[in-house]
GROMACS .gro file of C-alpha atoms in nm:
model
  486
    1MET     CA    1   6.740   9.150   8.152
    2ASN     CA    2   6.958   9.308   7.889
    3SER     CA    3   7.277   9.141   7.781
    4PRO     CA    4   7.596   9.237   7.964
    5ILE     CA    5   7.772   9.559   7.879
    6HIS     CA    6   7.984   9.564   7.566
    7ARG     CA    7   8.205   9.860   7.488
    8ALA     CA    8   8.165  10.023   7.149
    9ARG     CA    9   8.426  10.294   7.138
   10ALA     CA   10   8.306  10.445   6.815
   11ALA     CA   11   7.956  10.474   6.957
   12ARG     CA   12   8.052  10.661   7.272
   13THR     CA   13   7.912  11.014   7.257
   14THR     CA   14   8.070  11.267   7.485
   15PRO     CA   15   7.905  11.606   7.426
   16SER     CA   16   8.116  11.850   7.228
   17PRO     CA   17   8.278  12.133   7.427
   18ALA     CA   18   8.064  12.436   7.492
   19THR     CA   19   8.124  12.725   7.256
   20SER     CA   20   8.010  13.001   7.491
   21PRO     CA   21   8.276  13.160   7.667
   22THR     CA   22   8.226  12.200   9.895
   23ALA     CA   23   8.081  12.105  10.198
   24PRO     CA   24   7.742  11.965  10.092
   25THR     CA   25   7.434  12.044  10.296
   26SER     CA   26   7.336  11.679  10.293
   27SER     CA   27   7.629  11.440  10.290
   28PRO     CA   28   7.655  11.215   9.985
   29ALA     CA   29   7.740  10.851  10.019
   30PRO     CA   30   8.100  10.791  10.127
   31HIS     CA   31   8.191  10.590   9.818
   32ARG     CA   32   8.205  10.907   9.605
   33ALA     CA   33   8.155  11.205   9.831
   34ASP     CA   34   8.388  11.497   9.860
   35GLY     CA   35   8.546  11.488  10.203
   36PRO     CA   36   8.800  11.725  10.357
   37SER     CA   37   9.017  11.880  10.090
   38LEU     CA   38   9.384  11.790  10.061
   39SER     CA   39   9.619  12.086  10.038
   40ARG     CA   40   9.997  12.115  10.030
   41ARG     CA   41   9.981  12.276  10.374
   42ARG     CA   42   9.763  11.994  10.506
   43LEU     CA   43  10.005  11.735  10.372
   44LEU     CA   44  10.314  11.903  10.513
   45GLN     CA   45  10.154  11.969  10.851
   46GLY     CA   46  10.007  11.624  10.906
   47SER     CA   47   9.986  11.481  11.254
   48ALA     CA   48  10.269  11.248  11.348
   49VAL     CA   49  10.050  11.097  11.620
   50LEU     CA   50   9.779  11.025  11.363
   51ALA     CA   51  10.032  10.876  11.125
   52ALA     CA   52  10.168  10.648  11.394
   53GLY     CA   53   9.826  10.494  11.444
   54THR     CA   54   9.729  10.469  11.080
   55THR     CA   55   9.833  10.115  10.994
   56ALA     CA   56   9.668   9.972  11.304
   57ALA     CA   57   9.327  10.138  11.262
   58GLY     CA   58   9.080   9.909  11.090
   59ALA     CA   59   9.353   9.671  10.978
   60LEU     CA   60   9.241   9.333  10.850
   61SER     CA   61   9.444   9.053  10.702
   62ALA     CA   62   9.280   8.893  10.406
   63CYS     CA   63   9.374   8.548  10.538
   64GLY     CA   64   9.333   8.602  10.908
   65GLY     CA   65   9.694   8.662  11.012
   66THR     CA   66   9.846   8.995  11.104
   67SER     CA   67  10.194   8.963  10.959
   68ALA     CA   68  10.367   8.801  10.666
   69PRO     CA   69  10.480   8.440  10.697
   70ALA     CA   70  10.849   8.366  10.675
   71GLY     CA   71  10.994   8.443  10.334
   72ALA     CA   72  10.697   8.650  10.213
   73THR     CA   73  10.696   9.023  10.142
   74GLN     CA   74  10.423   9.212  10.324
   75ILE     CA   75  10.241   9.492  10.146
   76ASP     CA   76   9.965   9.716  10.278
   77TYR     CA   77   9.649   9.789  10.079
   78TRP     CA   78   9.399  10.051  10.198
   79LEU     CA   79   9.041  10.122  10.096
   80TRP     CA   80   8.759  10.324  10.253
   81ASP     CA   81   8.436  10.158  10.144
   82ALA     CA   82   8.315   9.897  10.390
   83ASN     CA   83   8.070   9.772  10.129
   84GLN     CA   84   8.362   9.687   9.900
   85LEU     CA   85   8.566   9.512  10.166
   86PRO     CA   86   8.419   9.159  10.134
   87ALA     CA   87   8.462   9.155   9.756
   88TYR     CA   88   8.819   9.280   9.760
   89SER     CA   89   8.917   9.062  10.054
   90ALA     CA   90   8.800   8.756   9.860
   91ALA     CA   91   8.999   8.863   9.554
   92ILE     CA   92   9.308   8.933   9.764
   93ASP     CA   93   9.278   8.590   9.925
   94LEU     CA   94   9.289   8.443   9.574
   95PHE     CA   95   9.587   8.661   9.488
   96MET     CA   96   9.781   8.530   9.787
   97GLU     CA   97   9.697   8.172   9.696
   98LYS     CA   98   9.851   8.233   9.356
   99ASN     CA   99  10.136   8.446   9.495
  100PRO     CA  100  10.253   8.284   9.823
  101ASP     CA  101  10.560   8.509   9.827
  102VAL     CA  102  10.341   8.815   9.890
  103PHE     CA  103  10.128   8.879  10.199
  104VAL     CA  104   9.867   9.155  10.176
  105ARG     CA  105   9.745   9.337  10.484
  106VAL     CA  106   9.413   9.510  10.412
  107THR     CA  107   9.305   9.822  10.600
  108GLN     CA  108   8.955   9.966  10.572
  109LEU     CA  109   8.878  10.308  10.717
  110GLY     CA  110   8.571  10.532  10.707
  111TRP     CA  111   8.566  10.806  10.440
  112HIS     CA  112   8.679  11.100  10.652
  113ASP     CA  113   8.933  10.902  10.853
  114TYR     CA  114   9.067  10.750  10.534
  115TRP     CA  115   9.183  11.076  10.376
  116THR     CA  116   9.303  11.225  10.704
  117LYS     CA  117   9.513  10.922  10.788
  118LEU     CA  118   9.635  10.868  10.434
  119THR     CA  119   9.758  11.228  10.432
  120ALA     CA  120   9.930  11.180  10.767
  121SER     CA  121  10.086  10.855  10.647
  122PHE     CA  122  10.250  11.035  10.354
  123VAL     CA  123  10.398  11.287  10.598
  124ALA     CA  124  10.537  11.008  10.816
  125GLU     CA  125  10.642  10.798  10.513
  126ALA     CA  126  10.448  10.514  10.671
  127GLY     CA  127  10.155  10.476  10.435
  128PRO     CA  128  10.020  10.187  10.230
  129ASP     CA  129  10.197  10.041   9.930
  130ALA     CA  130   9.874  10.054   9.728
  131PHE     CA  131   9.543  10.221   9.798
  132ALA     CA  132   9.200  10.302   9.656
  133ASP     CA  133   9.217  10.650   9.504
  134HIS     CA  134   8.957  10.909   9.400
  135LEU     CA  135   8.957  11.143   9.102
  136ALA     CA  136   8.897  11.442   9.328
  137ARG     CA  137   9.222  11.361   9.514
  138TYR     CA  138   9.471  11.222   9.273
  139PRO     CA  139   9.560  11.546   9.088
  140GLU     CA  140   9.682  11.688   9.419
  141PHE     CA  141   9.863  11.366   9.508
  142LEU     CA  142  10.026  11.382   9.167
  143LYS     CA  143  10.132  11.744   9.217
  144LEU     CA  144  10.283  11.656   9.554
  145GLY     CA  145  10.472  11.355   9.412
  146VAL     CA  146  10.328  11.102   9.655
  147ILE     CA  147  10.193  10.856   9.397
  148ALA     CA  148  10.405  10.665   9.148
  149PRO     CA  149  10.345  10.623   8.774
  150LEU     CA  150  10.231  10.271   8.696
  151ASP     CA  151  10.419  10.257   8.368
  152GLY     CA  152  10.721  10.028   8.379
  153LEU     CA  153  10.590   9.831   8.676
  154GLY     CA  154  10.597   9.473   8.552
  155PRO     CA  155  10.256   9.321   8.481
  156LEU     CA  156  10.079   9.658   8.469
  157ASP     CA  157  10.242   9.730   8.133
  158ASP     CA  158  10.058   9.431   7.989
  159ILE     CA  159   9.712   9.570   8.072
  160PRO     CA  160   9.568   9.780   7.787
  161ALA     CA  161   9.315  10.059   7.834
  162THR     CA  162   9.071   9.851   7.627
  163GLN     CA  163   9.044   9.601   7.912
  164PHE     CA  164   8.829   9.854   8.099
  165GLN     CA  165   8.504  10.030   8.023
  166ASP     CA  166   8.561  10.305   7.770
  167GLY     CA  167   8.704  10.620   7.926
  168LEU     CA  168   8.809  10.475   8.262
  169GLN     CA  169   9.182  10.454   8.195
  170GLU     CA  170   9.179  10.803   8.044
  171LEU     CA  171   9.051  10.934   8.377
  172TRP     CA  172   9.356  10.787   8.549
  173THR     CA  173   9.611  10.914   8.296
  174GLY     CA  174   9.811  11.223   8.389
  175GLN     CA  175   9.890  11.517   8.168
  176ASP     CA  176  10.230  11.358   8.112
  177GLY     CA  177  10.061  11.058   7.946
  178LYS     CA  178  10.150  10.822   8.230
  179ARG     CA  179   9.900  10.615   8.426
  180TYR     CA  180   9.858  10.683   8.796
  181GLY     CA  181   9.565  10.458   8.875
  182MET     CA  182   9.442  10.119   8.762
  183PRO     CA  183   9.061  10.139   8.721
  184LYS     CA  184   8.877   9.952   8.997
  185ASP     CA  185   8.514  10.015   8.915
  186TYR     CA  186   8.280  10.264   8.755
  187ASP     CA  187   7.957  10.436   8.843
  188THR     CA  188   7.667  10.604   8.670
  189ILE     CA  189   7.343  10.764   8.786
  190ALA     CA  190   6.981  10.645   8.768
  191VAL     CA  191   6.651  10.705   8.947
  192MET     CA  192   6.570  10.508   9.262
  193TYR     CA  193   6.223  10.481   9.414
  194ASP     CA  194   5.994  10.268   9.630
  195ARG     CA  195   5.783  10.040   9.409
  196THR     CA  196   5.518  10.016   9.683
  197MET     CA  197   5.476  10.394   9.686
  198LEU     CA  198   5.445  10.400   9.309
  199GLU     CA  199   5.177  10.130   9.313
  200LYS     CA  200   4.978  10.317   9.578
  201GLU     CA  201   4.983  10.620   9.350
  202GLY     CA  202   4.827  10.415   9.071
  203LEU     CA  203   5.144  10.416   8.863
  204THR     CA  204   5.366  10.140   8.722
  205PRO     CA  205   5.743  10.117   8.670
  206GLU     CA  206   5.677  10.164   8.298
  207ASP     CA  207   5.540  10.511   8.376
  208LEU     CA  208   5.892  10.613   8.485
  209GLU     CA  209   6.050  10.497   8.161
  210ASP     CA  210   6.096  10.710   7.851
  211LEU     CA  211   6.049  11.039   8.039
  212ASP     CA  212   6.198  11.351   7.887
  213TRP     CA  213   6.331  11.676   8.027
  214ASN     CA  214   6.405  12.026   7.903
  215PRO     CA  215   6.499  12.348   8.085
  216GLU     CA  216   6.196  12.540   7.958
  217ASP     CA  217   5.907  12.347   8.114
  218GLY     CA  218   6.073  12.036   8.257
  219GLY     CA  219   5.903  11.803   8.009
  220SER     CA  220   5.728  11.484   8.116
  221PHE     CA  221   5.983  11.438   8.395
  222GLU     CA  222   5.864  11.750   8.574
  223LYS     CA  223   5.503  11.641   8.520
  224MET     CA  224   5.590  11.315   8.694
  225LEU     CA  225   5.753  11.502   8.983
  226ALA     CA  226   5.435  11.707   9.021
  227ARG     CA  227   5.223  11.392   9.004
  228LEU     CA  228   5.423  11.238   9.290
  229THR     CA  229   5.440  11.548   9.510
  230LEU     CA  230   5.186  11.586   9.793
  231ASP     CA  231   5.119  11.882  10.018
  232ALA     CA  232   5.017  11.848  10.383
  233ASN     CA  233   4.650  11.838  10.282
  234GLY     CA  234   4.701  11.550  10.040
  235VAL     CA  235   4.677  11.768   9.730
  236ARG     CA  236   4.909  11.660   9.447
  237GLY     CA  237   5.152  11.895   9.282
  238ASP     CA  238   4.958  11.874   8.955
  239GLU     CA  239   4.621  11.956   9.114
  240ASP     CA  240   4.450  12.287   9.182
  241GLY     CA  241   4.494  12.406   9.539
  242PHE     CA  242   4.840  12.255   9.584
  243ASP     CA  243   5.040  12.443   9.851
  244PRO     CA  244   5.411  12.457   9.752
  245LYS     CA  245   5.501  12.604  10.091
  246ASN     CA  246   5.360  12.315  10.291
  247VAL     CA  247   5.484  11.992  10.130
  248ALA     CA  248   5.458  11.649  10.286
  249ARG     CA  249   5.628  11.454  10.007
  250TYR     CA  250   5.856  11.610   9.748
  251GLY     CA  251   5.873  11.472   9.397
  252MET     CA  252   6.254  11.454   9.407
  253ALA     CA  253   6.485  11.398   9.704
  254ALA     CA  254   6.754  11.649   9.798
  255PRO     CA  255   7.111  11.514   9.782
  256GLY     CA  256   7.431  11.690   9.875
  257ILE     CA  257   7.497  11.946   9.602
  258ASP     CA  258   7.844  12.059   9.503
  259TYR     CA  259   8.043  12.181   9.203
  260THR     CA  260   8.028  11.843   9.024
  261GLY     CA  261   7.657  11.780   9.086
  262GLN     CA  262   7.720  11.410   9.037
  263THR     CA  263   7.388  11.289   9.178
  264SER     CA  264   7.198  11.617   9.150
  265TRP     CA  265   7.212  11.860   8.857
  266SER     CA  266   7.483  11.708   8.632
  267PRO     CA  267   7.258  11.460   8.442
  268PHE     CA  268   7.034  11.749   8.340
  269ALA     CA  269   7.320  11.983   8.244
  270TYR     CA  270   7.500  11.711   8.049
  271SER     CA  271   7.181  11.630   7.859
  272THR     CA  272   7.176  11.983   7.712
  273GLY     CA  273   7.515  11.921   7.546
  274TRP     CA  274   7.696  12.124   7.811
  275THR     CA  275   8.040  12.019   7.937
  276PHE     CA  276   8.230  12.119   8.248
  277THR     CA  277   8.547  12.232   8.074
  278ASP     CA  278   8.720  12.277   7.739
  279ALA     CA  279   8.857  11.918   7.739
  280ASP     CA  280   8.738  11.572   7.843
  281THR     CA  281   9.018  11.552   8.099
  282TRP     CA  282   9.258  11.810   8.244
  283GLY     CA  283   9.057  12.105   8.115
  284THR     CA  284   9.171  12.454   8.210
  285HIS     CA  285   8.860  12.658   8.128
  286PHE     CA  286   8.527  12.597   8.304
  287ASN     CA  287   8.189  12.661   8.143
  288TYR     CA  288   7.968  12.763   8.435
  289ASP     CA  289   7.894  13.077   8.230
  290ASP     CA  290   7.734  12.881   7.945
  291GLU     CA  291   7.370  12.966   7.872
  292ARG     CA  292   7.277  12.597   7.881
  293PHE     CA  293   7.419  12.562   8.231
  294ALA     CA  294   7.240  12.877   8.348
  295ALA     CA  295   6.909  12.750   8.212
  296THR     CA  296   6.961  12.415   8.385
  297MET     CA  297   7.029  12.584   8.720
  298ASP     CA  298   6.720  12.803   8.687
  299TRP     CA  299   6.505  12.497   8.616
  300TYR     CA  300   6.661  12.263   8.873
  301PHE     CA  301   6.656  12.500   9.168
  302GLY     CA  302   6.333  12.656   9.043
  303LEU     CA  303   6.168  12.328   9.145
  304VAL     CA  304   6.197  12.460   9.502
  305ASP     CA  305   5.959  12.747   9.418
  306LYS     CA  306   5.712  12.496   9.270
  307GLY     CA  307   5.727  12.277   9.581
  308LEU     CA  308   5.864  11.979   9.389
  309PHE     CA  309   6.215  11.984   9.544
  310PRO     CA  310   6.312  12.047   9.909
  311PRO     CA  311   6.428  12.398  10.002
  312PHE     CA  312   6.785  12.448  10.123
  313GLY     CA  313   6.842  12.299  10.469
  314VAL     CA  314   6.522  12.095  10.497
  315PHE     CA  315   6.719  11.770  10.499
  316GLY     CA  316   7.062  11.747  10.657
  317ASP     CA  317   7.325  11.480  10.712
  318SER     CA  318   7.087  11.266  10.917
  319SER     CA  319   6.840  11.242  10.627
  320PRO     CA  320   7.024  11.127  10.313
  321THR     CA  321   6.825  11.058  10.000
  322GLN     CA  322   6.763  10.691  10.078
  323THR     CA  323   6.607  10.793  10.410
  324GLN     CA  324   6.396  11.060  10.239
  325VAL     CA  325   6.255  10.794  10.008
  326GLN     CA  326   6.218  10.531  10.280
  327THR     CA  327   6.023  10.766  10.509
  328GLY     CA  328   5.800  10.891  10.230
  329LYS     CA  329   5.940  11.244  10.240
  330ALA     CA  330   6.048  11.218   9.875
  331ALA     CA  331   5.928  11.003   9.586
  332LEU     CA  332   6.225  10.979   9.348
  333SER     CA  333   6.599  11.003   9.409
  334LEU     CA  334   6.878  11.045   9.158
  335ALA     CA  335   7.144  10.815   9.299
  336GLY     CA  336   7.476  10.659   9.206
  337SER     CA  337   7.518  10.290   9.130
  338TRP     CA  338   7.733  10.253   9.441
  339MET     CA  339   7.411  10.312   9.640
  340ILE     CA  340   7.211  10.020   9.495
  341THR     CA  341   7.271   9.790   9.791
  342THR     CA  342   7.210  10.068  10.044
  343PHE     CA  343   6.872  10.151   9.889
  344ASN     CA  344   6.786   9.783   9.850
  345ASN     CA  345   6.852   9.719  10.219
  346MET     CA  346   6.625   9.998  10.344
  347GLU     CA  347   6.359   9.843  10.567
  348GLY     CA  348   6.002   9.867  10.442
  349MET     CA  349   6.103   9.961  10.089
  350GLU     CA  350   6.085   9.765   9.764
  351LEU     CA  351   6.352   9.916   9.545
  352GLY     CA  352   6.275  10.015   9.189
  353ILE     CA  353   6.531  10.157   8.945
  354ALA     CA  354   6.437  10.374   8.649
  355PRO     CA  355   6.647  10.544   8.381
  356LEU     CA  356   6.728  10.912   8.381
  357PRO     CA  357   6.502  11.126   8.162
  358SER     CA  358   6.618  11.207   7.810
  359GLY     CA  359   6.732  11.565   7.762
  360PRO     CA  360   6.755  11.807   7.468
  361VAL     CA  361   7.039  11.599   7.316
  362GLY     CA  362   6.784  11.320   7.265
  363THR     CA  363   6.912  11.070   7.523
  364PRO     CA  364   6.969  11.043   7.898
  365MET     CA  365   7.317  11.150   8.009
  366SER     CA  366   7.496  11.037   8.324
  367MET     CA  367   7.821  11.141   8.480
  368PHE     CA  368   8.077  10.861   8.446
  369ASN     CA  369   8.321  10.820   8.731
  370GLY     CA  370   8.546  10.547   8.861
  371LEU     CA  371   8.786  10.472   9.144
  372GLY     CA  372   9.141  10.358   9.081
  373ASP     CA  373   9.418  10.171   9.259
  374SER     CA  374   9.731  10.383   9.304
  375ILE     CA  375  10.078  10.300   9.432
  376SER     CA  376  10.262  10.520   9.679
  377SER     CA  377  10.587  10.669   9.554
  378GLN     CA  378  10.724  10.599   9.904
  379SER     CA  379  10.663  10.224   9.880
  380ASP     CA  380  10.966   9.995   9.892
  381ASN     CA  381  10.755   9.718   9.740
  382LYS     CA  382  10.626   9.871   9.418
  383GLU     CA  383  10.674   9.553   9.216
  384GLU     CA  384  10.470   9.346   9.461
  385ALA     CA  385  10.205   9.621   9.478
  386ALA     CA  386  10.193   9.623   9.098
  387ARG     CA  387  10.138   9.248   9.094
  388LEU     CA  388   9.847   9.292   9.334
  389ILE     CA  389   9.662   9.566   9.145
  390ALA     CA  390   9.729   9.396   8.812
  391PHE     CA  391   9.567   9.083   8.954
  392LEU     CA  392   9.268   9.284   9.080
  393ALA     CA  393   9.210   9.389   8.718
  394SER     CA  394   9.235   9.031   8.588
  395ASP     CA  395   8.937   8.823   8.477
  396ASP     CA  396   8.983   8.586   8.771
  397ALA     CA  397   8.968   8.864   9.026
  398GLN     CA  398   8.697   9.060   8.846
  399GLN     CA  399   8.474   8.752   8.847
  400VAL     CA  400   8.522   8.710   9.222
  401ILE     CA  401   8.466   9.081   9.286
  402GLY     CA  402   8.165   9.107   9.057
  403GLU     CA  403   7.988   8.812   9.221
  404ARG     CA  404   8.009   8.990   9.557
  405ALA     CA  405   8.011   9.353   9.446
  406PRO     CA  406   7.755   9.613   9.549
  407PHE     CA  407   7.895   9.815   9.258
  408PHE     CA  408   8.014   9.768   8.898
  409PRO     CA  409   8.373   9.645   8.854
  410SER     CA  410   8.581   9.807   8.581
  411THR     CA  411   8.589   9.528   8.320
  412ASP     CA  412   8.324   9.347   8.116
  413VAL     CA  413   8.382   9.026   8.313
  414GLY     CA  414   8.333   9.203   8.646
  415THR     CA  415   8.030   9.396   8.521
  416GLU     CA  416   7.865   9.078   8.384
  417ALA     CA  417   7.912   8.907   8.720
  418ALA     CA  418   7.767   9.206   8.906
  419ILE     CA  419   7.463   9.231   8.676
  420GLU     CA  420   7.393   8.861   8.733
  421ALA     CA  421   7.438   8.896   9.109
  422PHE     CA  422   7.193   9.188   9.123
  423ALA     CA  423   6.947   8.993   8.903
  424GLU     CA  424   6.951   8.709   9.155
  425GLU     CA  425   6.826   8.964   9.408
  426GLY     CA  426   6.547   9.064   9.172
  427LEU     CA  427   6.708   9.390   9.060
  428ASP     CA  428   6.731   9.507   8.701
  429VAL     CA  429   7.030   9.741   8.705
  430THR     CA  430   7.036   9.816   8.333
  431PRO     CA  431   6.926  10.179   8.390
  432PHE     CA  432   7.283  10.219   8.518
  433THR     CA  433   7.473   9.997   8.276
  434ASP     CA  434   7.285  10.110   7.966
  435ARG     CA  435   7.433  10.458   7.996
  436VAL     CA  436   7.782  10.316   7.943
  437ALA     CA  437   7.677  10.060   7.683
  438ASN     CA  438   7.502  10.333   7.480
  439GLY     CA  439   7.777  10.592   7.521
  440GLU     CA  440   7.542  10.825   7.709
  441THR     CA  441   7.793  10.958   7.960
  442GLY     CA  442   7.999  11.262   8.045
  443LEU     CA  443   8.325  11.224   8.234
  444TYR     CA  444   8.379  11.337   8.591
  445PRO     CA  445   8.566  11.672   8.577
  446LEU     CA  446   8.928  11.567   8.617
  447VAL     CA  447   9.113  11.894   8.677
  448GLU     CA  448   9.375  12.057   8.892
  449ASN     CA  449   9.267  12.290   9.173
  450SER     CA  450   8.959  12.082   9.259
  451ALA     CA  451   8.965  12.182   9.628
  452ALA     CA  452   8.979  12.553   9.542
  453ILE     CA  453   8.708  12.512   9.279
  454MET     CA  454   8.484  12.339   9.529
  455GLN     CA  455   8.530  12.620   9.781
  456THR     CA  456   8.466  12.888   9.520
  457MET     CA  457   8.157  12.733   9.366
  458GLN     CA  458   7.989  12.602   9.682
  459ALA     CA  459   7.861  12.948   9.773
  460ALA     CA  460   7.703  12.988   9.430
  461PHE     CA  461   7.520  12.656   9.445
  462ASP     CA  462   7.404  12.717   9.803
  463GLN     CA  463   7.276  13.065   9.719
  464CYS     CA  464   7.098  12.943   9.407
  465TRP     CA  465   6.935  12.670   9.616
  466MET     CA  466   6.833  12.937   9.868
  467ARG     CA  467   6.685  13.127   9.570
  468GLN     CA  468   6.918  13.422   9.622
  469LEU     CA  469   7.081  13.417   9.277
  470ASP     CA  470   6.997  13.301   8.926
  471GLY     CA  471   7.175  13.080   8.677
  472ALA     CA  472   7.325  13.380   8.498
  473ASP     CA  473   7.496  13.485   8.821
  474PHE     CA  474   7.725  13.182   8.802
  475ALA     CA  475   7.930  13.367   8.538
  476SER     CA  476   8.113  13.576   8.796
  477TYR     CA  477   8.204  13.266   8.995
  478ASN     CA  478   8.320  13.102   8.673
  479ASP     CA  479   8.566  13.389   8.621
  480ARG     CA  480   8.715  13.321   8.964
  481VAL     CA  481   8.747  12.950   8.887
  482ASN     CA  482   8.918  13.012   8.554
  483ALA     CA  483   9.157  13.256   8.721
  484LEU     CA  484   9.294  12.958   8.918
  485PHE     CA  485   9.441  12.823   8.595
  486GLU     CA  486   9.618  13.143   8.488
   0.00000   0.00000   0.00000
């Protein structure tokens, strides 16, 4: 087991900007997935009936009661991830022990319900005081004025960006330089597989380490995909007579694919030195017309023609990547760290975790994303909400969260505790944490107009997956995306 993560800001290597001028087919995991888009119209036309029922749905008190005791101020905290609920409930219990003048009512809702009801609550001015926020949503919330800056809110001013993993606070900083989210956690991407399957194929976990990739021939990573692919007659993808049109087990599972490609194409594109936009955050010019991106798309979706990756539509919402691996329909899955527990709990599977392949830049590269805690601008209890989310970022809370977390909390203390907790379950999660420790990450594309970008680009990705257009054809879609910023 490697030592816990330690930030080295000077060592972090975000690729330099490129110089060349979503409704997924298979639903990603709810911790990160893009759900229904939030628009100004949607916000202003929210359902009053829905809003009226929001605070009751899924409501849980951290300490078992349903209302604040006499003399205490009640605040509402919402989150969507059921897997995170036990960890955050335990931390909030500790917060209330230390702050008896504040009572926190916790509400957990499923991904789709969460954003629908949060939107409706803003319309009705009846939403939570604080809530778990997503980078795909907060630019629109910011534009609509429904989240408050955290600057000037008591204990939050005492928390420096250096308390969190490098880059997390920058993701939650607006173009005005103010903070609109306190980092909760972070995630990276690695390769998940069934160790039993690998052993049956005469391979070891070490065979999945130190693989490399390039857009010309796919490198040793593509050779491994071919080695693990089987057609209906039991012929491997690297053997003569393999039938790419009649595949029983694909080398790589098919996730939901959208304009960010978080658990699909982004690790490969990032590892060429490509970047989404002209800036780490709040870019205004996209680079889907870059030759490196085009080459990555041609290689990635070209795996369909070789029989190493499922064609468009083969697996739908009922067959996410963990099920594809569990049922033997796919050998390897690129997956986010928030999915570790889900994969580990799949019946009949012994989870193995391997690092991403190194790309042309010489190292693996993972997208780096993280959730944040935001405060509603409508809240009458901003100071109490600030005390809560400041506590959730403290060492005391991060220790509690990390010990129970099926994810990586945002600070070193929380991450150390999570690594140790996973190790107790026999899992080496360093293929995820090493990407951050080594500075081998690219930031999630924090931009305005994300909903419109998703809608514009989804057709391009779907058609490329259906083998109806090539990587170079993304340039025309890129022009439409960039026109959104004019």
